[in-house]
Each structure stands twice: as structure tokens, then as C-alpha cells.
mmCIF file of C-alpha atoms in Angstrom:
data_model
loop_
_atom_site.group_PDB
_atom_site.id
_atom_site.type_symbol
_atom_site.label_atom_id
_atom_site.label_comp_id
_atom_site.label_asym_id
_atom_site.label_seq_id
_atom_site.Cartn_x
_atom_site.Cartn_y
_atom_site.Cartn_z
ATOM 1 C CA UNK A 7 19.613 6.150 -0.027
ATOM 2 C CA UNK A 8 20.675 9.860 0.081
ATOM 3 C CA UNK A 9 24.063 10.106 2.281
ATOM 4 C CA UNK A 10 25.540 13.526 2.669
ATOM 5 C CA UNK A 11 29.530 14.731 3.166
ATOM 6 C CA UNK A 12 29.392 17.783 5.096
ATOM 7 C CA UNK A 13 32.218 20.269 5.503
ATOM 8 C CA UNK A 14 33.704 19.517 8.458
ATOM 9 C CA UNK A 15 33.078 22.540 11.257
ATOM 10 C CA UNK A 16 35.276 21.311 13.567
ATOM 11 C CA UNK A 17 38.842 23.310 14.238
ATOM 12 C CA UNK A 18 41.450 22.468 12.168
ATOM 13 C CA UNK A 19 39.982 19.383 11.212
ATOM 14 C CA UNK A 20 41.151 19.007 7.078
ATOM 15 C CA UNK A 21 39.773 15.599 7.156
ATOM 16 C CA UNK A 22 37.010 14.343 4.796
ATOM 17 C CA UNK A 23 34.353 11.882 5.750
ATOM 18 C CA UNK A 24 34.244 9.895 2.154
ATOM 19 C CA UNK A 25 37.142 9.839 -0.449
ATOM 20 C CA UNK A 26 35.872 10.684 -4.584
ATOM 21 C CA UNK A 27 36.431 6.767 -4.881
ATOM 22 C CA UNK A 28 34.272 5.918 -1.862
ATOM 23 C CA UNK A 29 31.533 8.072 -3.396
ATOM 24 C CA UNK A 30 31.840 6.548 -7.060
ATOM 25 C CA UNK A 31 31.742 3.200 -5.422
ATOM 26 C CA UNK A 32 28.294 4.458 -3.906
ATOM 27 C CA UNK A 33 27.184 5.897 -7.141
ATOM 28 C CA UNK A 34 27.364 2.785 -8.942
ATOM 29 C CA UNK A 35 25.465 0.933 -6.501
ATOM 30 C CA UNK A 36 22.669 3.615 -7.256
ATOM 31 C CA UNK A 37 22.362 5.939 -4.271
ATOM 32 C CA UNK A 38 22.809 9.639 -3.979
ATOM 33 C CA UNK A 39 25.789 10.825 -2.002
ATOM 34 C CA UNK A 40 25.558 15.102 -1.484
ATOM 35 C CA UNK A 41 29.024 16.893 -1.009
ATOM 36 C CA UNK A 42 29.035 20.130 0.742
ATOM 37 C CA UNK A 43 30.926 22.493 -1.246
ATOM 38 C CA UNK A 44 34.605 22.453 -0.888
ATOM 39 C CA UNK A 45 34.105 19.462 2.219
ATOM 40 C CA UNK A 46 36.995 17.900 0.393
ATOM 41 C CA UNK A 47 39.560 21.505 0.303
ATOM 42 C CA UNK A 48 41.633 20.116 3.274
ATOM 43 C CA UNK A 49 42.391 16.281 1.689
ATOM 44 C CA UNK A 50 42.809 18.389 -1.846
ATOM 45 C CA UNK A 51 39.407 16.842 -3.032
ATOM 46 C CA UNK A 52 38.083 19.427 -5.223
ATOM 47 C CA UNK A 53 34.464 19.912 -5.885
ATOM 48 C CA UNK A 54 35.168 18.602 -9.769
ATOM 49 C CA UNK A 55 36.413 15.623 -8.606
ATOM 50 C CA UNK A 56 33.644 14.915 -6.657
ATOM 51 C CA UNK A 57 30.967 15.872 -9.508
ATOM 52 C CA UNK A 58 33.253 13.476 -11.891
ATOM 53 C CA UNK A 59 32.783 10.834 -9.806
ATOM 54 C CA UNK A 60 28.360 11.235 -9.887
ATOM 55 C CA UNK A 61 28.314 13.414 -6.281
ATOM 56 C CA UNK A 62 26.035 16.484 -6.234
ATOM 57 C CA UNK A 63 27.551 19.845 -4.836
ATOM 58 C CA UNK A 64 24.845 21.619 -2.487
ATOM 59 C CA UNK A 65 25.651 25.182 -1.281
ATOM 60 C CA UNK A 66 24.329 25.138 2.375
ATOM 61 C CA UNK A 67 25.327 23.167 5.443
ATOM 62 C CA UNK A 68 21.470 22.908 5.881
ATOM 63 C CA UNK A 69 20.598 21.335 2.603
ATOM 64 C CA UNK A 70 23.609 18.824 3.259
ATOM 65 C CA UNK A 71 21.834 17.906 6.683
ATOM 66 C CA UNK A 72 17.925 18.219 5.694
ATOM 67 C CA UNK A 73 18.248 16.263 2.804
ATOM 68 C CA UNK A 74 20.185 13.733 4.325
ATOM 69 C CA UNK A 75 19.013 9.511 5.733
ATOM 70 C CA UNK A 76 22.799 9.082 6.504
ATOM 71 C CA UNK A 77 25.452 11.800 7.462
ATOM 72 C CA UNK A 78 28.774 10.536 7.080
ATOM 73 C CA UNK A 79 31.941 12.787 8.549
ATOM 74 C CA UNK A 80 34.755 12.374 10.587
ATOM 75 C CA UNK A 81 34.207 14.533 13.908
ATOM 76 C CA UNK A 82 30.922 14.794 15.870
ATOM 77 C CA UNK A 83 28.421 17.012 15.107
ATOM 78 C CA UNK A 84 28.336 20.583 16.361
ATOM 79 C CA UNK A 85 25.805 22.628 18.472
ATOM 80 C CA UNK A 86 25.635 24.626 15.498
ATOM 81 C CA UNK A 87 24.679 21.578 12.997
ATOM 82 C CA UNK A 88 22.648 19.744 15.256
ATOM 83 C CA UNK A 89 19.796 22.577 14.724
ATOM 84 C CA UNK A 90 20.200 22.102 11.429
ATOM 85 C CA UNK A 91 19.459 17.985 11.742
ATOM 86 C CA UNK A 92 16.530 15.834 10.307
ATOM 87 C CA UNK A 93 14.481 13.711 12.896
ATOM 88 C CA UNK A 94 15.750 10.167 12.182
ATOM 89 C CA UNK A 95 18.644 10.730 11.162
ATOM 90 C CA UNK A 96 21.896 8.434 10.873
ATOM 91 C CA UNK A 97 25.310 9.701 11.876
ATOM 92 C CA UNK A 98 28.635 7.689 11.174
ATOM 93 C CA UNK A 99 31.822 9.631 12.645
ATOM 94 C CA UNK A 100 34.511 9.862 15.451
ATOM 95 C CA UNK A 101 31.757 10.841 17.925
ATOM 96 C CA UNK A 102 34.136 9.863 21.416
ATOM 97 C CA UNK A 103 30.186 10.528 23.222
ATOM 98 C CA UNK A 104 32.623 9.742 26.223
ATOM 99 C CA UNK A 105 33.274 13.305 26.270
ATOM 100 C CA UNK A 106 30.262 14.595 24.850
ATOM 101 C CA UNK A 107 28.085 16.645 27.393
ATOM 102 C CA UNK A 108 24.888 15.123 28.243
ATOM 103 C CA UNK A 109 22.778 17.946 26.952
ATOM 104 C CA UNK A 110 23.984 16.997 22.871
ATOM 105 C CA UNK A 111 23.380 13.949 23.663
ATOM 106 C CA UNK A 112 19.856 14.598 24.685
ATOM 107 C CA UNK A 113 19.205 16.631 21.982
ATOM 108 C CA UNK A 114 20.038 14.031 19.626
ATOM 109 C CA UNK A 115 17.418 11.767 21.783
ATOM 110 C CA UNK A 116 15.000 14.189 21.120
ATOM 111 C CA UNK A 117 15.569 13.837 17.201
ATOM 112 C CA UNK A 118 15.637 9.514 17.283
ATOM 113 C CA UNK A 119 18.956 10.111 15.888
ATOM 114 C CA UNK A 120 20.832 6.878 15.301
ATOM 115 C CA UNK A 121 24.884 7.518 16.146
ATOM 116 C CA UNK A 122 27.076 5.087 14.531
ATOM 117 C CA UNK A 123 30.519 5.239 16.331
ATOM 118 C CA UNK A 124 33.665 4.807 13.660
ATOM 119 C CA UNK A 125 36.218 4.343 17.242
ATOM 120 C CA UNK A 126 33.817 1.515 18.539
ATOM 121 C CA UNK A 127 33.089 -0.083 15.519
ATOM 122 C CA UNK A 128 34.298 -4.317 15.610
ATOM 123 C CA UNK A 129 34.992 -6.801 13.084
ATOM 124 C CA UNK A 130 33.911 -10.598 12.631
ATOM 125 C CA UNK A 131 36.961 -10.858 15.520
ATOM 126 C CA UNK A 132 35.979 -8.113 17.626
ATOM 127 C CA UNK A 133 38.927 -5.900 16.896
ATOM 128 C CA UNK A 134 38.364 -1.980 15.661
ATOM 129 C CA UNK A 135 38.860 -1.879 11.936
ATOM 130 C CA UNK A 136 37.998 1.800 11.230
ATOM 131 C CA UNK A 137 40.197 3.076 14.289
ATOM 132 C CA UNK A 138 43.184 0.555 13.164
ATOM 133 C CA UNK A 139 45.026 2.709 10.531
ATOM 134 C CA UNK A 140 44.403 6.165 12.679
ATOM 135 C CA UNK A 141 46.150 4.451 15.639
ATOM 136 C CA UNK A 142 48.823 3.211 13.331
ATOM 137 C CA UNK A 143 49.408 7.248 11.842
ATOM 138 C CA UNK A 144 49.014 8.786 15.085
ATOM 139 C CA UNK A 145 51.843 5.981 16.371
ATOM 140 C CA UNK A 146 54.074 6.610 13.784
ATOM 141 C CA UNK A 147 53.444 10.622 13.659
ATOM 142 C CA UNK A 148 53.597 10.940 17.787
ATOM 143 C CA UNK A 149 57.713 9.845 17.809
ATOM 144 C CA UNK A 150 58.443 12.521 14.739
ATOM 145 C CA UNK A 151 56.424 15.364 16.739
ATOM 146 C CA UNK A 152 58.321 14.229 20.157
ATOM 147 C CA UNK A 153 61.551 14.362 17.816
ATOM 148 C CA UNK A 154 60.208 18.459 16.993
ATOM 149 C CA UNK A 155 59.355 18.986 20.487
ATOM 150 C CA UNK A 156 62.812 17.566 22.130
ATOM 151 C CA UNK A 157 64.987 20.567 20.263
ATOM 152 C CA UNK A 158 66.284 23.528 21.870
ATOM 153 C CA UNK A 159 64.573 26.529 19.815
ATOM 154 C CA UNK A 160 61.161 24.425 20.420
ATOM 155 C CA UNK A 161 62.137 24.332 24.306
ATOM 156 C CA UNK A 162 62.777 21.072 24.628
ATOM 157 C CA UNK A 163 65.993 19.470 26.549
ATOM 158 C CA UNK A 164 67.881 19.896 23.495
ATOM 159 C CA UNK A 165 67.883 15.900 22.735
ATOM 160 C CA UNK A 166 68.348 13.941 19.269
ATOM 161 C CA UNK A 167 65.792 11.530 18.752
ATOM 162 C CA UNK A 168 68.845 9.095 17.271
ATOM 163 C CA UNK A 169 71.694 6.997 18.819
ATOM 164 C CA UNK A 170 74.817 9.099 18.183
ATOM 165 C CA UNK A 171 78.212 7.447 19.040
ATOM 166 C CA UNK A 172 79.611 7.960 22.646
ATOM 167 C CA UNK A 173 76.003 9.966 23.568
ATOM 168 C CA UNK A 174 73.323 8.441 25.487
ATOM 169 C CA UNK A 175 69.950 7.857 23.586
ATOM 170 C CA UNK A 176 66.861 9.619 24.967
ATOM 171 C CA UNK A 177 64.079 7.458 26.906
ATOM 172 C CA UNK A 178 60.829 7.340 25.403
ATOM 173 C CA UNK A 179 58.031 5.618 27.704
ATOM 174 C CA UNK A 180 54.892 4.724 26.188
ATOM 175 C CA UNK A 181 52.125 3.807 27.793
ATOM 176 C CA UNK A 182 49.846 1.207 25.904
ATOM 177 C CA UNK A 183 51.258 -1.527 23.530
ATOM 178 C CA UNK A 184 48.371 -1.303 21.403
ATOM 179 C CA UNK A 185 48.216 -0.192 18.147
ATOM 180 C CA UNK A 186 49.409 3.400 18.787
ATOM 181 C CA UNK A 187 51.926 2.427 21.540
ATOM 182 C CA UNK A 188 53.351 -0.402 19.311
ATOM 183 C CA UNK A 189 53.535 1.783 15.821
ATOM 184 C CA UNK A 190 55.198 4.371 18.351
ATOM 185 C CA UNK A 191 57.743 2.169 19.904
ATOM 186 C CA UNK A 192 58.694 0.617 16.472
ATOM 187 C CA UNK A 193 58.912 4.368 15.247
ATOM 188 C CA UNK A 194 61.424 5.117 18.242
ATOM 189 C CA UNK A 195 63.231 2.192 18.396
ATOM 190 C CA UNK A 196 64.009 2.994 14.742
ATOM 191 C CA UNK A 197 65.050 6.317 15.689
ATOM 192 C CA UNK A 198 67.931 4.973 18.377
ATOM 193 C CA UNK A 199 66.074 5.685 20.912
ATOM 194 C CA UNK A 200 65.844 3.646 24.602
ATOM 195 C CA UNK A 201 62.001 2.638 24.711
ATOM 196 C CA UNK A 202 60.050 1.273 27.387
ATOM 197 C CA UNK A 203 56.546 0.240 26.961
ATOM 198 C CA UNK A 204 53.687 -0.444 30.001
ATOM 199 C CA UNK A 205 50.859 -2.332 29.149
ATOM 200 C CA UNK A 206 48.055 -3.866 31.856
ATOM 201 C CA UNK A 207 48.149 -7.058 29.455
ATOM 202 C CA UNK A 208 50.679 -9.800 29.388
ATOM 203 C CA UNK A 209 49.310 -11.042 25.798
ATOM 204 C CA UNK A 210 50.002 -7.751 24.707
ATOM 205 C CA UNK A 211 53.187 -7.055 26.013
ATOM 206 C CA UNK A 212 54.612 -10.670 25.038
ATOM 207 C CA UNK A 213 53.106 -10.184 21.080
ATOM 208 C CA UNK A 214 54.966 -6.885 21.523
ATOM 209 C CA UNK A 215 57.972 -8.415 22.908
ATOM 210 C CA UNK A 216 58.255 -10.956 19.957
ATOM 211 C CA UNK A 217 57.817 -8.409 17.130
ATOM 212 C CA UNK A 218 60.459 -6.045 18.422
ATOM 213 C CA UNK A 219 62.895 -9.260 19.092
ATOM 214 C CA UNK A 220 63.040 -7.911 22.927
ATOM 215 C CA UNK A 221 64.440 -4.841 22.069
ATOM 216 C CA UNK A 222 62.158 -2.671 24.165
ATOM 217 C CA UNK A 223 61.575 -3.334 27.992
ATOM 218 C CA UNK A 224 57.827 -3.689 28.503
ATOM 219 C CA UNK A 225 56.255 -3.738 31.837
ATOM 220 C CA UNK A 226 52.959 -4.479 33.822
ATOM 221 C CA UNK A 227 52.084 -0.451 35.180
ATOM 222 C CA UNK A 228 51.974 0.133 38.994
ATOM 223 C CA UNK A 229 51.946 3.297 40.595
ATOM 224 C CA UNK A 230 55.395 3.070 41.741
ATOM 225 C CA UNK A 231 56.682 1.861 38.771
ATOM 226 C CA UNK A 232 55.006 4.392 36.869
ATOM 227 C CA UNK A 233 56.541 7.733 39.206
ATOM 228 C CA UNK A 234 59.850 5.750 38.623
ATOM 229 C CA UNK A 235 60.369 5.407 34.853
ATOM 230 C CA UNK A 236 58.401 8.899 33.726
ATOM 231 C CA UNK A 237 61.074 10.852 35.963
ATOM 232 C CA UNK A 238 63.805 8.942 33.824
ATOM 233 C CA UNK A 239 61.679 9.410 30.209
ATOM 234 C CA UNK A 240 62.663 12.371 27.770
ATOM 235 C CA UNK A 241 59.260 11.451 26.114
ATOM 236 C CA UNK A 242 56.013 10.262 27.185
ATOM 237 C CA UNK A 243 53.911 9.193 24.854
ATOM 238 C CA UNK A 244 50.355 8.187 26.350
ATOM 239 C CA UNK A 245 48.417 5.467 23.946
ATOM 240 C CA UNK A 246 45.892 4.279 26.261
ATOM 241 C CA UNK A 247 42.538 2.838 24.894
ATOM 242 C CA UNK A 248 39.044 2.207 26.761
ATOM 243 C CA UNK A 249 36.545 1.245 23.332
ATOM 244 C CA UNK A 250 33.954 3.558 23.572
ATOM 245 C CA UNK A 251 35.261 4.590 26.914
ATOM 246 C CA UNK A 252 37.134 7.545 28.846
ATOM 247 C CA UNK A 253 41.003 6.987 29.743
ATOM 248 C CA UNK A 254 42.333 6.645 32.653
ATOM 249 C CA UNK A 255 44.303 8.975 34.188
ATOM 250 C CA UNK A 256 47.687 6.867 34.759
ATOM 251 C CA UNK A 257 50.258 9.770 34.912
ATOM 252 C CA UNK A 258 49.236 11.894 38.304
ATOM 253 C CA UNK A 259 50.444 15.697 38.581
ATOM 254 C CA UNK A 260 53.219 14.635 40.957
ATOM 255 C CA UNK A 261 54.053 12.393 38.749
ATOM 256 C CA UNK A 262 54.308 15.315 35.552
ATOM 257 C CA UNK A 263 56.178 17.737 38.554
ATOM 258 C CA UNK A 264 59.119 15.255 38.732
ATOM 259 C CA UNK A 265 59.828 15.184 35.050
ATOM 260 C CA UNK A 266 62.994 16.514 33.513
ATOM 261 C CA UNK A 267 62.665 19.990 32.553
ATOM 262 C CA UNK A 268 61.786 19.808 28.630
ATOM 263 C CA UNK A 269 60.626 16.598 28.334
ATOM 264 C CA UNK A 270 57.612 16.057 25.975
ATOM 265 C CA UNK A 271 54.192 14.047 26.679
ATOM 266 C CA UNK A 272 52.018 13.773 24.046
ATOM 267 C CA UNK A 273 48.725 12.291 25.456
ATOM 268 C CA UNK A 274 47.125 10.419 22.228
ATOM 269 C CA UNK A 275 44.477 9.329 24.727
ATOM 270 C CA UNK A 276 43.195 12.963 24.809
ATOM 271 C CA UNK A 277 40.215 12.302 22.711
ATOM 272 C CA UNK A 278 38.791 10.389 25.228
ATOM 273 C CA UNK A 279 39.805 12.266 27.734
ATOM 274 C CA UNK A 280 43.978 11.877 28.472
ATOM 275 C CA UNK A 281 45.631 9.489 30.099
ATOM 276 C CA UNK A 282 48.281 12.414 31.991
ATOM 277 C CA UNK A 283 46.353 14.175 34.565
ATOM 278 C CA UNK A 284 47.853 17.711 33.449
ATOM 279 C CA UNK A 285 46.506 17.455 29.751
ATOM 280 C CA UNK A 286 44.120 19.509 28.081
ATOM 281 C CA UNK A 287 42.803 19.127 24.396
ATOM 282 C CA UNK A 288 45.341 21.405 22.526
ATOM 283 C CA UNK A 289 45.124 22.396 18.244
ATOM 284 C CA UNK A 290 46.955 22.349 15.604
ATOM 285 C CA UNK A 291 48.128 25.930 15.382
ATOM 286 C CA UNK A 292 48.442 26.165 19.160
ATOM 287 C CA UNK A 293 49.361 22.348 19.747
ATOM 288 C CA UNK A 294 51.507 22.645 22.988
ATOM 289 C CA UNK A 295 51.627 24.256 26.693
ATOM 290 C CA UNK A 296 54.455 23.875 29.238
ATOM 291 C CA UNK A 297 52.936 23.025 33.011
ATOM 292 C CA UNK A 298 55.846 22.169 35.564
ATOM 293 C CA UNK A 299 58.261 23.130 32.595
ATOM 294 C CA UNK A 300 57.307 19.390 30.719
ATOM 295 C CA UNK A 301 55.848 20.335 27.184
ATOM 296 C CA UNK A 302 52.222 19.230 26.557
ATOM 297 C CA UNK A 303 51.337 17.844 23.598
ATOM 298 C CA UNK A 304 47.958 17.146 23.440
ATOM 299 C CA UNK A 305 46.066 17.564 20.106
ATOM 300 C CA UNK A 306 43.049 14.918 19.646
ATOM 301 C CA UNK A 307 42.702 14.929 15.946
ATOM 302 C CA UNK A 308 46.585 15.042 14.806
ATOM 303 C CA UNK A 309 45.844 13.005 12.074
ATOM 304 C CA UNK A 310 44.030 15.974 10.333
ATOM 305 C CA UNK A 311 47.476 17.261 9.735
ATOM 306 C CA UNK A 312 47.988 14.290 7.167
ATOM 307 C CA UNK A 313 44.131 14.863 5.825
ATOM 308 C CA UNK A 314 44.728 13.685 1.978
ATOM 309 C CA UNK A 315 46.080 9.903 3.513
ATOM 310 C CA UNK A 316 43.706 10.299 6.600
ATOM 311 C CA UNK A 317 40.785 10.674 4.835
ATOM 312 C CA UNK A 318 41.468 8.030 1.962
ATOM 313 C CA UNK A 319 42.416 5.427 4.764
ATOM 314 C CA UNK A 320 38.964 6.439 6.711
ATOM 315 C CA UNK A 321 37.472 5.618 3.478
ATOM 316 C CA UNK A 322 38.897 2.001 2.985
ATOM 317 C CA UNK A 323 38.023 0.948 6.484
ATOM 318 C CA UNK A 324 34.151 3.141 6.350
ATOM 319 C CA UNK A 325 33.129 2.125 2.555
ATOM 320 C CA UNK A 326 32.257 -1.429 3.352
ATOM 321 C CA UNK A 327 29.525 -0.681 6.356
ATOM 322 C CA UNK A 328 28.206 2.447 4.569
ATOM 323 C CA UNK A 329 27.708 0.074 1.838
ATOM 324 C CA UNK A 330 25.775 -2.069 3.992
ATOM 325 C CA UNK A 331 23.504 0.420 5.357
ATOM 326 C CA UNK A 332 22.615 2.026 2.147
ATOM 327 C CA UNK A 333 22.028 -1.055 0.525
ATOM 328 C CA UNK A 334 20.208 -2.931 3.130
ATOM 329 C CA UNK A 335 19.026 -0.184 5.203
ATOM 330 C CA UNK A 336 20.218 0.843 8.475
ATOM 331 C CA UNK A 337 18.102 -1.778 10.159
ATOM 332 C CA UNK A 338 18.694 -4.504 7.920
ATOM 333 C CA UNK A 339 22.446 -3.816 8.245
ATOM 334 C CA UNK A 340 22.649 -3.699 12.136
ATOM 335 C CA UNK A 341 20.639 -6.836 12.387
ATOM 336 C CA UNK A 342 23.242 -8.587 10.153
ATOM 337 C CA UNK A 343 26.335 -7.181 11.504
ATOM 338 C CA UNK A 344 26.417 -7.635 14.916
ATOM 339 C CA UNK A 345 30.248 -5.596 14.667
ATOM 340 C CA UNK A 346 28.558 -2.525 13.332
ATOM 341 C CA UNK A 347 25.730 -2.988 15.847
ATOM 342 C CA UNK A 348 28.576 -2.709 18.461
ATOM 343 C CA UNK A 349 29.529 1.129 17.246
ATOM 344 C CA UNK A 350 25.798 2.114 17.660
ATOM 345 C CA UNK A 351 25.390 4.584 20.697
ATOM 346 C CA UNK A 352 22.125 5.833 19.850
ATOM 347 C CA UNK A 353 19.637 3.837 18.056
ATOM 348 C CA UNK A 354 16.738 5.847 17.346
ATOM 349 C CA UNK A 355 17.024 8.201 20.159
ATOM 350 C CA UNK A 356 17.284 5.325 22.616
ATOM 351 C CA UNK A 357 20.791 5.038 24.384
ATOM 352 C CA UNK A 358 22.541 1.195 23.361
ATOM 353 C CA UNK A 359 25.971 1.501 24.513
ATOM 354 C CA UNK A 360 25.917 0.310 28.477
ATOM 355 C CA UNK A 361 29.002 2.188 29.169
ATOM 356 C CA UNK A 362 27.910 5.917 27.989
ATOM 357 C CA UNK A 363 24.992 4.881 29.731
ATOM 358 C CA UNK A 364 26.085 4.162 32.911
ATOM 359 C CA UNK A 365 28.473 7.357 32.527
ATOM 360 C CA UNK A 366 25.748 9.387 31.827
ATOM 361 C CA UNK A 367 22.827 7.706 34.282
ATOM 362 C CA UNK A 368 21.008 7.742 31.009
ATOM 363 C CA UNK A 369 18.826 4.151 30.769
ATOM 364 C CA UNK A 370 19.892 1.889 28.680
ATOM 365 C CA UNK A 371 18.094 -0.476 26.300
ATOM 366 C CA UNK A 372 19.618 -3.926 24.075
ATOM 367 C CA UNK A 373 20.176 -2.976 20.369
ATOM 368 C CA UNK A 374 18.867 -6.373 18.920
ATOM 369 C CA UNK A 375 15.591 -5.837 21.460
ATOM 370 C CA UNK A 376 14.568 -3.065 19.263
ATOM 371 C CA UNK A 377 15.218 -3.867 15.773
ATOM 372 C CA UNK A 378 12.992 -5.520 13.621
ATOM 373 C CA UNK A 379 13.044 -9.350 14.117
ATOM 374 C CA UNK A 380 14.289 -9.420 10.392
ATOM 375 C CA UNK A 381 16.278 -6.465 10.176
ATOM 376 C CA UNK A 382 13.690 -4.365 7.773
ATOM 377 C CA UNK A 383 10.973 -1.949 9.223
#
């Protein structure tokens, strides 16, 4: 199979969509991986690593995409790449089609593109392997940003992110106790600070409760509870997750309005949409705004700031499934693993994933209905 690495297009993003060691492991297996010049710059991948491994170097974003059965790269495709696209194409990324607009995703229709989904993804036990170790970094990274954010030249309230003697510690309130509100509250909790965690689920909040040895309060979220402990929090830290879905919006306005002056969110939901009400999808070189004097923090690919570990950790978690659909082709591998079949949006132009679909009014068909009974066209 020929699987290309374009350079990535998006903003910021330094990320790579296969490491030099996911790409020899390809090699051996006897396919032909294309690396668009200097895709790896950002994770320090040069292009001589690459060619010492057995990828090919082509010069042009539309060689990388024309010549391509499967595209793998970390962020969606652009407007700008998606003219550039085969018919029948595969694409494995971050594609959050949650907040795509309906007119790429038509497009893509129009080509019988088949959209592999790295955030939707499952395993043989339904959790989200490829989305596992991002959530962990952008846990661990959120409380050291917050930290940043919480000092007085950065116009913050001029807090320590520590317990110091006689002084008492700041509040952080997550929201989630997933994998990115759990990494979080073990970051803060480490830090000194006072932590308190909501979370809709009692399994989640209890398996929480055990591995911090109780000492975080957690909490079921209701409205009032919600307006009562962000008022108290010095950091807000938003790390809810709907799989394949958009976030809900569980910090109103009013809400943000009756924050301390200087306190931080950072809204980790924002690539599907936030979880704070006031949030807008922010970069890396312009990665805040202030509304009702409360810092925003809302940048949805943060983890591109960490790009060499990012992008050999996307690696681990993709190599396995690209494996599987080079070497039994993409049909044969979505007919044998029903967990990949789960991150498919778009199978051949037609729309799989009920919950786009229903966002979108776009019809929806069953995955399994229109592969091949055996998995091989």
C-alpha cells in the first residue's frame, strides 16, 4: 500500500502523523510510506532520518495526496488540501467532524473518502487507545500552564500553584475525572493545591477517589453546585469528553462573570467545541483572552507544543491499525476490527457515525452493511 505523511497545514501544529520508527516498521512489512518534505521539522524528524529509515521525500503537497491509498496526519484536512485529494481515499487523523462544517464534509462525500477518526477510535474493551496518552499530556501540561497563567506579570491573581506554610493553597476545579481531569488533578494535587473534581459518573468519581486516597473532593455536577464552586476556583480546568461528540457547555457566562478577577480556565474540551460557554479556540502564539477579567485559555491542539513526544506517542498507539489496513486492506481491516470500525465517520463517502449524522441531518448508513461479507473487495 502507498501511505503518505503530509506536512501538517494546520497553525502551529509541530506534530507529525508517523514517527521514522513507525515508518521503518511499515517498510519492512513491504509498503511505501511518502514523507512530505520537512513534515517531520516540528518533532525534529529530519528528512535523512526519514530516507534512512526506507521513506521517500516528495516535494509537493499534491504528489503527497495524489499518490496516496492512505493519508495519515494528525489534524483534519484543509480546504486547501482537500482539492488536492484522490477519489477513494483513506484519511486517519484528529478529524473532531463534530466541528467540521457540513460543506467539507460533503465534499469529502463527493470524493468516497473513507475518514478514520484517531479521537473515536476503541479497543477490544471499548476504551480510546489513540486519544489515551494525548489526554494524559494535555492533563499533566493544563496544571503547569494554569501555574504560568496564575502569576502577576501574566495577569493572573498573583497565586503559587504550591502549598506554602501559613498561605492558603489555590482551588483548582476540574471538570471531568477522565483521563485529562484525573492526570490534571494528580498534577495539582502534587502541586499543593486544593482540587475539586465533578464528574456525571459515580464509577468514575469513586476509581478517582481510590487512586488519590480521598484527597480531592469529587462531586456529581448540578447547576447550582456548579455557580457555587467556580466562584470559589482560582483555576478551571474543563476536561469534558463526548466520543466523537460536541461538549457540553457546563460553565454558563454568569457563571464565568462571577469568577475571581484573574482566575484561569483552560477549556481542554475546546476541540470539540468547549465545555465554558465564553471560550473560543485560541493558538499557540496568541493562546489566551481575558472576558469578565477571567483569563481564557483555550488552545485545542496544546500538545503540539510537546511535538517530538506527541508525535512518537501518536505513533505507538496509530502503528498497530495502520498496520492492519495496509496489510489487510482497509476493508479487510474494518471487517476484523470492529474498534477501528468504530472511528470510521465516512466510509466511502457514505456517513457511519449516527451521531455526526444526526448533528448534521446527513443519513446515515451501518458500517458492517456495506463492507464486503469477508472483509476484501
Amino acid at each position: 500500500m502507498i501511505i503518505s505523511v503530509p506536512r501538517e497545514t494546520h497553525r502551529h501544529e509541530h506534530r507529525v502523523g508517523l514517527s521514522p520508527f513507525a515508518v521503518s516498521r511499515l517498510i519492512k512489512q513491504g509498503h511505501t510510506v511518502l514523507i512530505e518534505r520537512e513534515a517531520g521539522k516540528g518533532a525534529h524528524f529530519t528528512d535523512q532520518v526519514y530516507q534512512k529509515v526506507g521513506g521517500q521525500i516528495v516535494y509537493s503537497s499534491d504528489e503527497v495526496y495524489k499518490r496516496a491509498q492512505l493519508v495519515c496526519r494528525v489534524g483534519t484536512i484543509s480546504a486547501e488540501e482537500l482539492e488536492l485529494l484522490s477519489p477513494d481515499t483513506t484519511i486517519c487523523a484528529f478529524h473532531h467532524l463534530a466541528v467540521a462544517s457540513k460543506e467539507m464534509i460533503r465534499q469529502l462525500q463527493e470524493l468516497r473518502t473513507t475518514l478514520i477518526g484517531y479521537e473515536i477510535v476503541q479497543d477490544e474493551k471499548k476504551r480510546l487507545p489513540i486519544l489515551l496518552p494525548f489526554s494524559e499530556m494535555a492533563g499533566h501540561m493544563s496544571v503547569h500552564v494554569a501555574a504560568g497563567y496564575l502569576q502577576t506579570e501574566m495577569g493572573g491573581r498573583g497565586i503559587l500553584m504550591g502549598n506554602v506554610p501559613g498561605v492558603p493553597p489555590p482551588t483548582v476545579l476540574i471538570l471531568g475525572a477522565g483521563t485529562v481531569g484525573s492526570m490534571a488533578a494528580c498534577q495539582a494535587l502534587a502541586s499543593g493545591a486544593h482540587v475539586i473534581v465533578f464528574d456525571a459518573s459515580l464509577p468514575k468519581l469513586r476509581h478517582l477517589n481510590n487512586r488519590l486516597s480521598g484527597r480531592a473532593v469529587t462531586m456529581v455536577p448540578t447547576a447550582a453546585r456548579l455557580a457555587q464552586y467556580s466562584a470559589i476556583a482560582d483555576v478551571l480546568i474543563g476536561a469534558v469528553l463526548i466520543p466523537g461528540g460536541r461538549a457540553p457547555y457546563l460553565i454558563t457566562e454568569e457563571m464565568v462573570r462571577a469568577m475571581k478577577p484573574g482566575s484561569v480556565i483552560l477549556d481542554i474540551a475546546i476541540d470539540q467545541g468547549g465545555c465554558v460557554e465564553t471560550s473560543r479556540p485560541t493558538t499557540l502564539d496568541q493562546p489566551t483572552f481575558k472576558m469578565h477579567d477571567v483569563i481564557h485559555f483555550c488552545v485545542p491542539n496544546m500538545t503540539a507544543n510537546v511535538a517530538r513526544t506527541a508525535s512518537r506517542a501518536l505513533a505507538n498507539e496509530v502503528l498497530p491499525f495502520i498496520q492492519n489496513l495496509a496489510n489487510l486492506g482497509v476493508d479487510g481491516a474494518l471487517w476484523e476490527d470492529v474498534g477501528l470500525g468504530r472511528g470510521v465517520y465516512l466510509y466511502r463517502g457514505e456517513m457511519v457515525n449516527e451521531g455526526i449524522g444526526k448533528a448534521m441531518n446527513i443519513p446515515v448508513k451501518n458500517l458492517r452493511d456495506l463492507l464486503p461479507g469477508d472483509g476484501v473487495s
